[in-house]
Amino acid sequence: WMNGPENCGKGYGSDALKTLSDYLFSSLGIEEFVIRPSAKNPRAIKAYKKAGFRQVKLNIEQQTARYGAPDSDDSIVLIKKRFNG
């Protein structure tokens, strides 16, 4: 439902991500979230960044070594830490 045109571009996705990650930071003590979307999904990347995720420059080999094989060959790494500074 979030990808329906009537719901896109209104901030619902980034607000949901921010709310969920903030809740998990405070209630479960999570320290870091990692998302690896396809670079071909600029709308999602924009929402993740709006929710507080920051891009980390890692090539596919570095991503695989650190996080396992990505879902796509053009994945990028976005991280949100408990205390982004």
CSV table of C-alpha atoms in Angstrom, one decimal:
chain,number,residue,atom,x,y,z
A,1,TRP,CA,0.0,0.0,0.0
A,2,MET,CA,2.9,2.4,0.6
A,3,ASN,CA,3.9,2.3,-3.1
A,4,GLY,CA,0.5,3.4,-4.3
A,5,PRO,CA,0.8,6.8,-5.9
A,6,GLU,CA,-1.7,8.4,-3.6
A,7,ASN,CA,0.5,7.5,-0.6
A,8,CYS,CA,3.9,8.4,-2.1
A,9,GLY,CA,5.8,11.6,-1.4
A,10,LYS,CA,3.9,12.4,1.8
A,11,GLY,CA,6.5,11.3,4.3
A,12,TYR,CA,4.6,8.3,5.6
A,13,GLY,CA,7.4,5.9,5.0
A,14,SER,CA,10.2,8.0,6.5
A,15,ASP,CA,7.9,8.8,9.5
A,16,ALA,CA,7.2,5.1,10.1
A,17,LEU,CA,10.9,4.2,9.9
A,18,LYS,CA,11.9,7.0,12.2
A,19,THR,CA,9.2,6.1,14.7
A,20,LEU,CA,10.0,2.4,14.7
A,21,SER,CA,13.8,2.9,14.9
A,22,ASP,CA,13.5,5.4,17.7
A,23,TYR,CA,11.1,3.0,19.6
A,24,LEU,CA,13.5,0.1,19.2
A,25,PHE,CA,16.5,2.2,20.2
A,26,SER,CA,14.8,3.2,23.4
A,27,SER,CA,12.9,0.0,24.3
A,28,LEU,CA,15.3,-2.7,23.2
A,29,GLY,CA,18.7,-0.9,23.3
A,30,ILE,CA,19.4,-1.5,19.7
A,31,GLU,CA,22.5,0.5,18.7
A,32,GLU,CA,22.5,0.4,14.9
A,33,PHE,CA,20.3,-0.4,12.0
A,34,VAL,CA,21.6,-1.3,8.5
A,35,ILE,CA,19.6,-1.1,5.3
A,36,ARG,CA,20.9,-2.1,1.9
A,37,PRO,CA,18.5,-0.9,-0.8
A,38,SER,CA,19.2,-1.1,-4.5
A,39,ALA,CA,20.7,2.1,-5.9
A,40,LYS,CA,17.8,1.9,-8.5
A,41,ASN,CA,15.3,2.8,-5.8
A,42,PRO,CA,16.0,6.5,-5.2
A,43,ARG,CA,12.5,7.1,-3.6
A,44,ALA,CA,13.3,4.6,-0.8
A,45,ILE,CA,16.8,5.9,-0.3
A,46,LYS,CA,15.4,9.4,0.1
A,47,ALA,CA,12.9,8.2,2.7
A,48,TYR,CA,15.6,6.3,4.6
A,49,LYS,CA,17.8,9.4,4.7
A,50,LYS,CA,14.9,11.5,5.8
A,51,ALA,CA,14.4,9.0,8.6
A,52,GLY,CA,18.0,9.6,9.8
A,53,PHE,CA,19.9,6.9,7.9
A,54,ARG,CA,23.3,7.9,6.5
A,55,GLN,CA,25.0,6.4,3.5
A,56,VAL,CA,28.3,4.6,4.1
A,57,LYS,CA,30.5,4.1,1.0
A,58,LEU,CA,31.2,0.4,0.7
A,59,ASN,CA,31.6,-1.5,-2.5
A,60,ILE,CA,29.9,-4.9,-3.0
A,61,GLU,CA,32.9,-6.9,-1.8
A,62,GLN,CA,33.2,-4.8,1.4
A,63,GLN,CA,29.4,-5.1,2.0
A,64,THR,CA,29.5,-8.9,1.5
A,65,ALA,CA,32.5,-9.2,3.9
A,66,ARG,CA,30.7,-7.1,6.6
A,67,TYR,CA,27.0,-8.0,6.2
A,68,GLY,CA,26.8,-11.0,3.9
A,69,ALA,CA,25.7,-11.1,0.3
A,70,PRO,CA,23.5,-8.2,-0.8
A,71,ASP,CA,20.1,-8.7,-2.4
A,72,SER,CA,21.1,-6.9,-5.5
A,73,ASP,CA,24.4,-6.1,-7.3
A,74,ASP,CA,23.9,-2.4,-6.9
A,75,SER,CA,23.2,-2.3,-3.2
A,76,ILE,CA,24.2,0.7,-1.1
A,77,VAL,CA,24.6,0.8,2.6
A,78,LEU,CA,22.6,3.1,4.9
A,79,ILE,CA,23.1,3.1,8.6
A,80,LYS,CA,21.2,4.7,11.5
A,81,LYS,CA,23.0,4.7,14.8
A,82,ARG,CA,21.4,5.3,18.1
A,83,PHE,CA,23.2,8.5,18.5
A,84,ASN,CA,23.9,9.9,15.1
A,85,GLY,CA,26.2,12.9,15.6
